Amino acid sequence: MSTYTVINPATEQPVSQITLTDAGQTDAAIERAVKAQELWRNVAPGDRARLLRRFAAEVDAHIDDLAELEIAGSGHPAGQARWEAGHVRDVLEYYSAAPERMSGKQIPVPGGLDVTFAEPLGVVGLIVPWNFPMPILSWGMAPALAAGCAVVAKPAAMTPLTAIRIGELALEAGLPTGVFQVLPGKGSVVGQRLVDHPAVRKIVFTGSTEVGQQIMAGCARHIKRVTLELGGKSANIVFADADIERAAATAPYAVFDNAGQDCCARSRILVQASVLEQFMELLEPAVKGVKVGDPKADSTEMGPLISAAHRAHVASYVPEDAPVAFRGSAPDGPGYWYPPTVLAPVGADAPAYTEEIFGPVVTVTPFADEAEAIAMANDTPYGLSGSIWTGNVGRAIRVARGVETGNLSVNSHSSVRYWTPFGGFKQSGLGRELGPDAVDAFTEVKNVFIASE
Ligand code: NDP
């Protein structure tokens, strides 16, 4: 029996030892899920909705406990961790409205009646990364359960604690055994088995583009449905006609949120050349003002990176001779700390400019005009997120239509909203999560003709 010790990234101290699920146990869980799903799909829609609302209420009653687990196990700042637990509740509540609204169509046909049904896919495998263990779990879990699917979730090996607790809360809320199971374990074991097992009808994967490619290839063998939420290298585009003070004040939060371990991190700031100097003058105090420190403190805005290995990876983008324009602070001593860092000027072929860093490092690059801003934003294999700052509505629309990315905000640094669809263009992914149509991704359309003659 192999185990994994969860380490507190802020202290480097062990938090908990987790028994890892093996391939045989994964198969057994999938078989339990198959049986449970037969029951779950036949639970009356109103009752399924009620159970999801009870699940949301259980999460709500345990916000502080869940946050404490995420602070200790992932190093997330307290305010952020509480927000994330509240987000799970909100996503469950949002999709609890779905079971009673899963109507089909009646289509006019000669000789009878044609109706469609939205049938649940069956068992869904959910593979979650370490950066946002709670929110990303909820984005697949809630609409899949609402659709009448059973879910087998694999949290990242490094950050399993909150997912395990959420699995217990589902049972305490009254969800039938086997409908939602959490299997802590390795991607190469549990994740791979979810991909390979024929009874798992869909994989919802969030993680790196590299592993996403392997998952897609594995799913192809079974024509298995797949949703992929992958990497990003998004642009924060600031035009000269924008509210430069607001754009500069919020830019750190568009990239340093979760210590930059965010697929939506706008890690390339593109600034119109005529306001570059003004922007940099305003950005410097904003970056230096980011409160980096003890995740347990309510005032902390940024915590540590997830591991020593990941910190070394992030640091590799800032070698000795890197063009550091300015940087914020980070504590000394134990913990995988890395200060918010701004690089400028950088070449268009510098790895820090072209690759996803997944840490608190951002580049600032000037552009001449609208056309160049769009071209620079699109000069990446990714297309997940982005922000546009301008006072000109027409420009906002033109640039938003021109940038090849799935999620944009105008004059705002926000990225994910559970009411709206989320997902990537190009190598950032396939399919959409969240928003009103997410449940459709967990159903198949069944078409039935009933002869009347
Ligand atoms: P990985 O791709 O390494 O891992 C993601 C998950 O996949 C983990 O649970 C991992 O398990 C599992 N896994 C690894 N190998 C396999 C396999 N062969 N078969 C099945 N499952 C496997 O990504 P990271 O955890 O490093 O996460 C960071 C990446 O995720 C970044 O690129 C980031 O951009 C992306 N991401 C994308 C988001 C989006 O919505 N588009 C949101 C958040 C992150 P194990 O724990 O064992 O490694």
Coordinates of C-alpha atoms and ligand atoms in Angstrom, one line a residue:
M1 CA 0.0 0.0 0.0
S2 CA 1.7 3.2 -1.0
T3 CA 1.2 6.6 0.7
Y4 CA 1.8 10.2 0.0
T5 CA 2.6 12.8 2.5
V6 CA 1.0 16.2 1.9
I7 CA 3.4 19.0 2.7
N8 CA 2.4 22.5 3.8
P9 CA 4.0 24.7 1.2
A10 CA 4.3 27.6 3.6
T11 CA 6.2 25.7 6.3
E12 CA 7.5 22.6 4.5
Q13 CA 6.0 20.6 7.4
P14 CA 4.0 17.4 6.8
V15 CA 0.2 17.9 7.1
S16 CA -1.2 14.5 6.5
Q17 CA -0.4 11.1 5.1
I18 CA -2.8 9.8 2.3
T19 CA -3.2 6.2 1.1
L20 CA -2.9 6.2 -2.6
T21 CA -5.6 4.3 -4.6
D22 CA -4.2 1.5 -6.8
A23 CA -5.5 0.3 -10.2
G24 CA -7.6 -2.5 -8.7
Q25 CA -9.3 -0.2 -6.3
T26 CA -9.9 2.3 -9.1
D27 CA -11.7 -0.5 -11.1
A28 CA -13.8 -1.4 -8.1
A29 CA -14.8 2.3 -7.7
I30 CA -15.7 2.5 -11.3
E31 CA -17.9 -0.6 -11.0
R32 CA -19.6 0.9 -7.9
A33 CA -20.2 4.1 -9.9
V34 CA -21.8 2.1 -12.8
K35 CA -24.3 0.6 -10.3
A36 CA -24.9 3.9 -8.5
Q37 CA -25.5 5.7 -11.8
E38 CA -28.4 3.4 -12.7
L39 CA -30.1 4.5 -9.5
W40 CA -29.1 8.1 -9.7
R41 CA -30.4 8.7 -13.2
N42 CA -33.8 7.5 -12.1
V43 CA -34.0 9.7 -9.0
A44 CA -36.9 12.2 -9.8
P45 CA -35.4 15.4 -11.1
G46 CA -36.8 17.4 -8.2
D47 CA -35.2 15.0 -5.7
R48 CA -31.9 15.2 -7.5
A49 CA -32.1 18.9 -7.3
R50 CA -32.9 18.8 -3.6
L51 CA -29.9 16.5 -2.9
L52 CA -27.6 18.9 -4.8
R53 CA -29.0 21.8 -2.7
R54 CA -28.3 19.8 0.5
F55 CA -24.8 19.1 -0.8
A56 CA -24.3 22.8 -1.3
A57 CA -25.7 23.5 2.2
E58 CA -23.2 20.9 3.7
V59 CA -20.3 22.7 1.9
D60 CA -21.6 26.0 3.2
A61 CA -21.6 24.7 6.7
H62 CA -18.0 23.6 6.4
I63 CA -16.5 26.6 4.6
D64 CA -14.0 27.3 7.4
D65 CA -12.9 23.6 7.7
L66 CA -12.4 23.3 3.9
A67 CA -10.5 26.6 3.8
E68 CA -8.2 25.4 6.7
L69 CA -7.4 22.2 4.7
E70 CA -6.6 24.3 1.6
I71 CA -4.4 26.7 3.6
A72 CA -2.5 23.8 5.1
G73 CA -2.4 21.5 2.1
S74 CA -2.0 24.0 -0.8
G75 CA -0.7 27.3 0.8
H76 CA -3.7 29.3 -0.4
P77 CA -4.3 32.6 1.5
A78 CA -7.2 32.4 4.0
G79 CA -9.4 34.8 2.1
Q80 CA -8.9 33.1 -1.2
A81 CA -9.4 29.6 0.4
R82 CA -12.7 30.7 1.9
W83 CA -13.8 32.1 -1.4
E84 CA -12.9 28.9 -3.1
A85 CA -15.0 26.8 -0.7
G86 CA -17.9 29.3 -1.2
H87 CA -17.4 28.9 -4.9
V88 CA -18.0 25.1 -4.6
R89 CA -21.3 25.9 -2.8
D90 CA -22.3 28.4 -5.4
V91 CA -21.5 26.1 -8.4
L92 CA -23.6 23.3 -6.7
E93 CA -26.5 25.6 -6.1
Y94 CA -26.3 26.9 -9.7
Y95 CA -26.5 23.4 -11.2
S96 CA -29.1 22.2 -8.7
A97 CA -31.5 24.2 -10.9
A98 CA -30.6 22.0 -13.9
P99 CA -32.2 18.6 -13.3
E100 CA -35.7 20.1 -13.5
R101 CA -34.9 21.9 -16.7
M102 CA -33.5 19.1 -18.8
S103 CA -36.2 19.2 -21.4
G104 CA -36.0 17.7 -24.9
K105 CA -37.6 18.8 -28.1
Q106 CA -40.7 17.8 -30.0
I107 CA -40.0 17.9 -33.7
P108 CA -42.7 17.9 -36.4
V109 CA -42.4 14.8 -38.6
P110 CA -44.8 13.1 -41.0
G111 CA -46.5 9.9 -39.7
G112 CA -46.1 10.4 -36.0
L113 CA -44.3 12.3 -33.3
D114 CA -40.6 12.8 -32.7
V115 CA -39.2 13.6 -29.3
T116 CA -35.7 14.0 -28.0
F117 CA -34.4 13.1 -24.5
A118 CA -31.2 14.4 -22.8
E119 CA -29.8 11.1 -21.5
P120 CA -27.0 11.2 -18.9
L121 CA -23.7 9.8 -20.3
G122 CA -23.1 7.4 -17.4
V123 CA -19.9 7.4 -15.3
V124 CA -17.6 10.5 -15.7
G125 CA -14.0 10.6 -14.7
L126 CA -12.8 13.9 -13.4
I127 CA -9.0 14.6 -13.3
V128 CA -8.1 17.7 -11.3
P129 CA -4.8 19.6 -11.1
W130 CA -3.2 21.0 -7.9
N131 CA -3.6 24.7 -8.5
F132 CA -7.3 25.1 -7.7
P133 CA -8.3 21.8 -6.0
M134 CA -11.8 23.0 -5.0
P135 CA -13.1 25.2 -7.8
I136 CA -12.0 22.9 -10.6
L137 CA -13.4 19.9 -8.9
S138 CA -16.8 21.6 -8.7
W139 CA -16.9 22.7 -12.3
G140 CA -17.0 19.1 -13.5
M141 CA -18.7 17.5 -10.5
A142 CA -21.8 19.8 -10.2
P143 CA -23.1 19.7 -13.8
A144 CA -22.3 16.0 -14.2
L145 CA -24.2 15.1 -11.1
A146 CA -27.1 17.4 -12.2
A147 CA -27.2 15.6 -15.5
G148 CA -27.6 12.2 -13.8
C149 CA -24.1 11.0 -14.2
A150 CA -22.0 9.3 -11.5
V151 CA -18.6 11.0 -10.9
V152 CA -15.2 9.4 -10.0
A153 CA -12.8 12.2 -9.2
K154 CA -9.0 12.1 -9.0
P155 CA -7.5 15.1 -7.2
A156 CA -3.9 15.9 -7.9
A157 CA -1.6 13.7 -5.7
M158 CA -0.1 16.8 -4.1
T159 CA -3.5 18.4 -3.1
P160 CA -6.1 15.8 -2.2
L161 CA -7.4 17.0 1.2
T162 CA -10.3 19.2 0.2
A163 CA -11.6 16.9 -2.5
I164 CA -11.6 14.0 0.0
R165 CA -13.6 16.2 2.5
I166 CA -16.0 17.3 -0.2
G167 CA -16.6 13.6 -1.0
E168 CA -17.5 13.0 2.6
L169 CA -19.8 16.0 2.6
A170 CA -21.7 14.6 -0.4
L171 CA -22.4 11.4 1.6
E172 CA -23.4 13.5 4.7
A173 CA -25.8 15.4 2.4
G174 CA -27.5 12.2 1.4
L175 CA -26.1 11.5 -2.0
P176 CA -26.4 7.8 -2.6
T177 CA -23.1 5.8 -2.1
G178 CA -21.1 5.5 -5.3
V179 CA -22.6 8.5 -7.0
F180 CA -19.7 10.8 -6.2
Q181 CA -16.3 9.1 -5.3
V182 CA -13.0 10.7 -4.7
L183 CA -9.9 8.6 -5.3
P184 CA -6.6 10.2 -4.2
G185 CA -3.8 8.8 -6.3
K186 CA -1.3 9.2 -9.1
G187 CA -2.2 10.3 -12.6
S188 CA -0.3 7.5 -14.0
V189 CA -2.4 5.0 -12.0
V190 CA -5.9 6.3 -11.2
G191 CA -6.0 8.9 -14.0
Q192 CA -4.8 6.4 -16.5
R193 CA -7.3 3.8 -15.4
L194 CA -10.2 6.3 -15.7
V195 CA -9.1 7.0 -19.3
D196 CA -8.7 3.3 -20.1
H197 CA -11.7 1.8 -18.4
P198 CA -14.5 1.3 -21.0
A199 CA -17.3 2.0 -18.4
V200 CA -16.1 5.6 -18.0
R201 CA -17.9 7.4 -20.7
K202 CA -16.3 10.8 -20.4
I203 CA -13.1 12.4 -19.0
V204 CA -13.0 15.9 -17.8
F205 CA -9.4 16.8 -17.5
T206 CA -7.8 20.0 -16.3
G207 CA -4.0 20.2 -16.4
S208 CA -1.1 20.6 -18.7
T209 CA -1.3 20.6 -22.5
E210 CA 1.2 17.8 -22.6
V211 CA -0.8 15.4 -20.4
G212 CA -4.0 16.6 -22.1
Q213 CA -2.7 15.3 -25.4
Q214 CA -2.1 11.9 -23.8
I215 CA -5.6 11.9 -22.3
M216 CA -7.1 12.8 -25.7
A217 CA -5.2 10.0 -27.4
G218 CA -6.3 7.5 -24.7
C219 CA -9.9 8.6 -25.0
A220 CA -9.8 8.2 -28.8
R221 CA -9.3 4.4 -28.3
H222 CA -12.8 4.3 -26.9
I223 CA -14.4 7.2 -28.7
K224 CA -14.7 8.5 -25.1
R225 CA -16.0 12.0 -24.7
V226 CA -13.5 14.4 -23.4
T227 CA -13.3 18.0 -22.1
L228 CA -9.8 19.5 -21.8
E229 CA -8.9 22.6 -19.9
L230 CA -5.2 23.2 -20.5
G231 CA -2.5 25.8 -20.2
G232 CA -2.5 29.5 -21.1
K233 CA -0.2 32.4 -21.8
S234 CA -2.7 35.2 -21.8
A235 CA -2.3 38.9 -22.5
N236 CA -3.4 41.9 -20.5
I237 CA -3.7 44.6 -23.2
V238 CA -3.6 48.2 -22.1
F239 CA -4.4 51.0 -24.6
A240 CA -3.4 54.6 -24.2
D241 CA -7.1 55.7 -23.9
A242 CA -7.7 53.4 -20.9
D243 CA -7.9 54.3 -17.2
I244 CA -4.2 53.7 -16.8
E245 CA -4.3 54.0 -13.0
R246 CA -6.9 51.2 -12.7
A247 CA -5.2 49.0 -15.3
A248 CA -1.9 49.3 -13.4
A249 CA -3.5 48.8 -10.0
T250 CA -5.3 45.6 -11.0
A251 CA -2.6 44.1 -13.3
P252 CA -0.8 42.4 -10.4
Y253 CA -4.0 40.6 -9.4
A254 CA -4.6 39.4 -13.0
V255 CA -1.3 37.5 -12.9
F256 CA -0.2 37.0 -9.2
D257 CA -3.5 35.5 -8.0
N258 CA -2.7 32.1 -6.5
A259 CA 1.0 33.0 -6.8
G260 CA 0.6 32.9 -10.6
Q261 CA -0.4 29.2 -10.5
D262 CA -3.4 30.1 -12.6
C263 CA -4.2 28.9 -16.1
C264 CA -5.9 32.3 -16.6
A265 CA -2.8 34.3 -15.5
R266 CA -2.4 37.3 -17.7
S267 CA 1.4 36.9 -17.7
R268 CA 2.1 39.1 -20.7
I269 CA 1.2 42.7 -20.2
L270 CA 1.1 44.5 -23.5
V271 CA 1.1 48.3 -23.2
Q272 CA 0.6 51.0 -25.9
A273 CA 4.1 52.5 -26.3
S274 CA 2.9 56.1 -25.7
V275 CA 1.8 55.3 -22.1
L276 CA 4.5 52.7 -21.2
E277 CA 6.5 54.9 -18.9
Q278 CA 3.4 56.1 -17.0
F279 CA 2.1 52.5 -16.8
M280 CA 5.4 51.2 -15.4
E281 CA 5.6 54.1 -12.8
L282 CA 2.1 53.1 -11.6
L283 CA 2.7 49.3 -11.8
E284 CA 5.8 49.4 -9.5
P285 CA 4.0 50.4 -6.3
A286 CA 1.1 48.1 -7.1
V287 CA 3.5 45.1 -7.4
K288 CA 5.5 46.1 -4.3
G289 CA 2.2 46.4 -2.5
V290 CA 1.1 42.8 -3.0
K291 CA 1.0 41.3 0.5
V292 CA 3.0 38.1 0.3
G293 CA 3.2 36.0 3.4
D294 CA 1.6 33.6 5.9
P295 CA -1.5 32.1 4.2
K296 CA -3.3 31.9 7.6
A297 CA -3.3 35.7 7.9
D298 CA -6.5 37.3 6.6
S299 CA -4.6 40.2 5.1
T300 CA -2.3 38.0 2.9
E301 CA -2.9 38.2 -0.8
M302 CA -0.3 35.8 -2.1
G303 CA 1.1 32.6 -0.6
P304 CA 3.9 30.3 -1.5
L305 CA 4.4 28.1 -4.6
I306 CA 3.2 24.5 -4.3
S307 CA 6.6 22.8 -4.0
A308 CA 10.4 23.2 -4.1
A309 CA 10.5 21.6 -7.6
H310 CA 7.9 24.0 -8.9
R311 CA 9.8 27.0 -7.4
A312 CA 12.9 25.9 -9.1
H313 CA 11.0 25.7 -12.4
V314 CA 9.6 29.2 -12.0
A315 CA 13.0 30.6 -11.0
S316 CA 14.5 29.1 -14.2
Y317 CA 12.6 31.9 -16.1
V318 CA 14.5 34.5 -14.1
P319 CA 18.2 33.8 -14.5
E320 CA 20.9 36.0 -13.0
D321 CA 21.0 38.3 -16.0
A322 CA 17.2 38.5 -16.4
P323 CA 15.8 42.0 -17.1
V324 CA 14.1 42.5 -13.7
A325 CA 12.3 45.8 -13.8
F326 CA 11.2 45.5 -10.2
R327 CA 9.8 42.9 -7.9
G328 CA 7.8 42.6 -4.7
S329 CA 8.8 40.9 -1.5
A330 CA 8.6 37.3 -0.1
P331 CA 9.3 35.9 3.3
D332 CA 12.7 34.3 4.1
G333 CA 13.0 30.9 5.8
P334 CA 10.9 27.8 5.3
G335 CA 8.3 27.7 2.6
Y336 CA 8.4 27.7 -1.2
W337 CA 8.3 31.5 -1.6
Y338 CA 8.9 33.5 -4.7
P339 CA 8.5 37.3 -5.0
P340 CA 6.2 38.9 -7.6
T341 CA 8.5 39.7 -10.4
V342 CA 8.2 42.0 -13.4
L343 CA 10.5 41.5 -16.4
A344 CA 11.0 44.3 -19.0
P345 CA 12.1 44.7 -21.7
V346 CA 12.0 41.1 -22.9
G347 CA 12.6 39.7 -26.4
A348 CA 9.7 38.1 -28.3
D349 CA 11.6 34.8 -28.2
A350 CA 12.4 34.8 -24.5
P351 CA 11.0 31.8 -22.7
A352 CA 9.4 34.1 -20.1
Y353 CA 7.5 35.7 -22.9
T354 CA 6.5 32.6 -24.8
E355 CA 6.0 29.8 -22.2
E356 CA 3.5 29.3 -19.4
I357 CA 5.5 30.0 -16.2
F358 CA 2.7 29.2 -13.7
G359 CA 4.3 31.4 -11.1
P360 CA 4.4 35.1 -10.1
V361 CA 6.5 36.3 -13.1
V362 CA 5.1 38.8 -15.7
T363 CA 6.6 40.5 -18.7
V364 CA 5.7 44.0 -20.0
T365 CA 6.1 44.7 -23.7
P366 CA 5.1 47.8 -25.7
F367 CA 3.0 47.8 -28.9
A368 CA 2.3 50.5 -31.4
D369 CA -1.3 50.2 -32.4
E370 CA -4.4 48.0 -32.3
A371 CA -3.4 45.7 -35.1
E372 CA 0.0 45.0 -33.4
A373 CA -1.6 44.4 -30.1
I374 CA -3.9 41.8 -31.6
A375 CA -1.1 40.1 -33.5
M376 CA 1.1 40.0 -30.3
A377 CA -1.7 38.6 -28.2
N378 CA -2.4 35.9 -30.7
D379 CA 1.3 35.0 -31.2
T380 CA 1.1 31.9 -28.9
P381 CA -0.2 28.4 -29.2
Y382 CA -2.5 29.0 -26.3
G383 CA -5.8 30.9 -26.1
L384 CA -7.5 30.8 -22.7
S385 CA -7.9 34.2 -21.1
G386 CA -7.2 37.9 -21.6
S387 CA -8.0 41.4 -20.6
I388 CA -8.4 44.6 -22.6
W389 CA -8.2 48.1 -21.1
T390 CA -9.6 50.9 -23.2
G391 CA -12.1 53.8 -23.0
N392 CA -13.3 53.2 -26.6
V393 CA -16.2 50.8 -26.8
G394 CA -15.6 50.2 -30.5
R395 CA -12.0 49.3 -29.9
A396 CA -13.0 47.0 -27.0
I397 CA -15.3 45.1 -29.4
R398 CA -12.9 44.9 -32.3
V399 CA -10.0 43.7 -30.1
A400 CA -12.2 41.2 -28.2
R401 CA -13.3 39.8 -31.6
G402 CA -9.7 39.7 -32.8
V403 CA -8.0 38.0 -29.9
E404 CA -8.2 34.2 -30.3
T405 CA -9.0 33.3 -26.7
G406 CA -11.9 31.7 -24.8
N407 CA -12.4 34.2 -22.0
L408 CA -11.9 37.9 -22.1
S409 CA -12.7 40.8 -19.8
V410 CA -12.9 44.4 -20.8
N411 CA -11.8 47.0 -18.2
S412 CA -11.7 44.3 -15.6
H413 CA -9.1 41.8 -14.3
S414 CA -11.6 39.1 -13.6
S415 CA -11.5 35.8 -15.5
V416 CA -13.7 32.9 -14.4
R417 CA -17.4 33.4 -13.7
Y418 CA -19.5 30.3 -13.1
W419 CA -22.6 31.8 -14.9
T420 CA -20.7 32.0 -18.2
P421 CA -18.9 29.4 -20.4
F422 CA -15.2 28.8 -19.7
G423 CA -12.7 27.1 -21.9
G424 CA -9.9 27.6 -24.4
F425 CA -9.1 28.2 -28.0
K426 CA -6.2 26.5 -29.7
Q427 CA -4.0 24.4 -27.4
S428 CA -5.7 25.7 -24.3
G429 CA -8.4 23.1 -24.5
L430 CA -11.4 21.5 -26.0
G431 CA -15.0 22.0 -25.0
R432 CA -16.5 24.4 -22.4
E433 CA -17.3 24.2 -18.7
L434 CA -19.6 26.3 -16.6
G435 CA -22.4 28.6 -17.8
P436 CA -26.0 27.5 -18.5
D437 CA -25.1 24.9 -21.1
A438 CA -22.5 22.9 -19.2
V439 CA -25.0 20.1 -18.3
D440 CA -25.4 19.4 -22.0
A441 CA -21.8 18.2 -22.1
F442 CA -22.8 15.4 -19.7
T443 CA -25.7 14.1 -21.8
E444 CA -26.4 12.5 -25.2
V445 CA -29.3 13.4 -27.3
K446 CA -31.6 10.5 -27.9
N447 CA -34.1 10.8 -30.7
V448 CA -37.3 8.8 -30.6
F449 CA -39.9 8.5 -33.4
I450 CA -43.4 7.4 -32.4
A451 CA -45.6 6.3 -35.2
S452 CA -49.2 7.6 -35.1
E453 CA -50.5 5.7 -38.2
Ligands
NDP1 P1 -0.6 17.9 -15.0 O1 -1.1 17.8 -16.4 O2 0.7 17.3 -14.7 O3 -1.7 17.1 -14.0 C1 -3.0 17.4 -14.0 C2 -3.8 16.1 -13.4 O4 -3.6 15.1 -14.3 C3 -3.2 15.6 -12.1 O5 -4.3 15.2 -11.3 C4 -2.3 14.5 -12.5 O6 -2.0 13.6 -11.5 C5 -3.1 13.9 -13.7 N1 -2.3 13.1 -14.6 C6 -0.9 13.2 -14.8 N2 -0.5 12.3 -15.8 C7 -1.7 11.6 -16.1 C8 -1.9 10.5 -17.0 N3 -1.0 10.0 -17.7 N4 -3.2 10.1 -17.1 C9 -4.2 10.6 -16.4 N5 -4.0 11.6 -15.5 C10 -2.8 12.1 -15.4 O7 -0.8 19.4 -14.6 P2 -0.4 20.1 -13.3 O8 -1.0 19.4 -12.1 O9 1.0 20.4 -13.3 O10 -1.3 21.5 -13.5 C11 -0.8 22.6 -14.1 C12 -1.3 22.7 -15.5 O11 -2.8 22.8 -15.5 C13 -0.9 24.1 -16.1 O12 -0.5 23.9 -17.4 C14 -2.2 24.9 -16.1 O13 -2.3 25.8 -17.1 C15 -3.2 23.8 -16.3 N6 -4.5 24.3 -15.8 C16 -5.5 24.6 -16.7 C17 -6.7 25.1 -16.3 C18 -7.8 25.4 -17.3 O14 -9.0 25.5 -16.8 N7 -7.6 25.5 -18.6 C19 -7.0 25.4 -14.9 C20 -5.9 25.1 -14.1 C21 -4.7 24.5 -14.5 P3 -0.7 13.7 -10.6 O15 -1.2 14.4 -9.4 O16 -0.2 12.3 -10.3 O17 0.3 14.5 -11.3

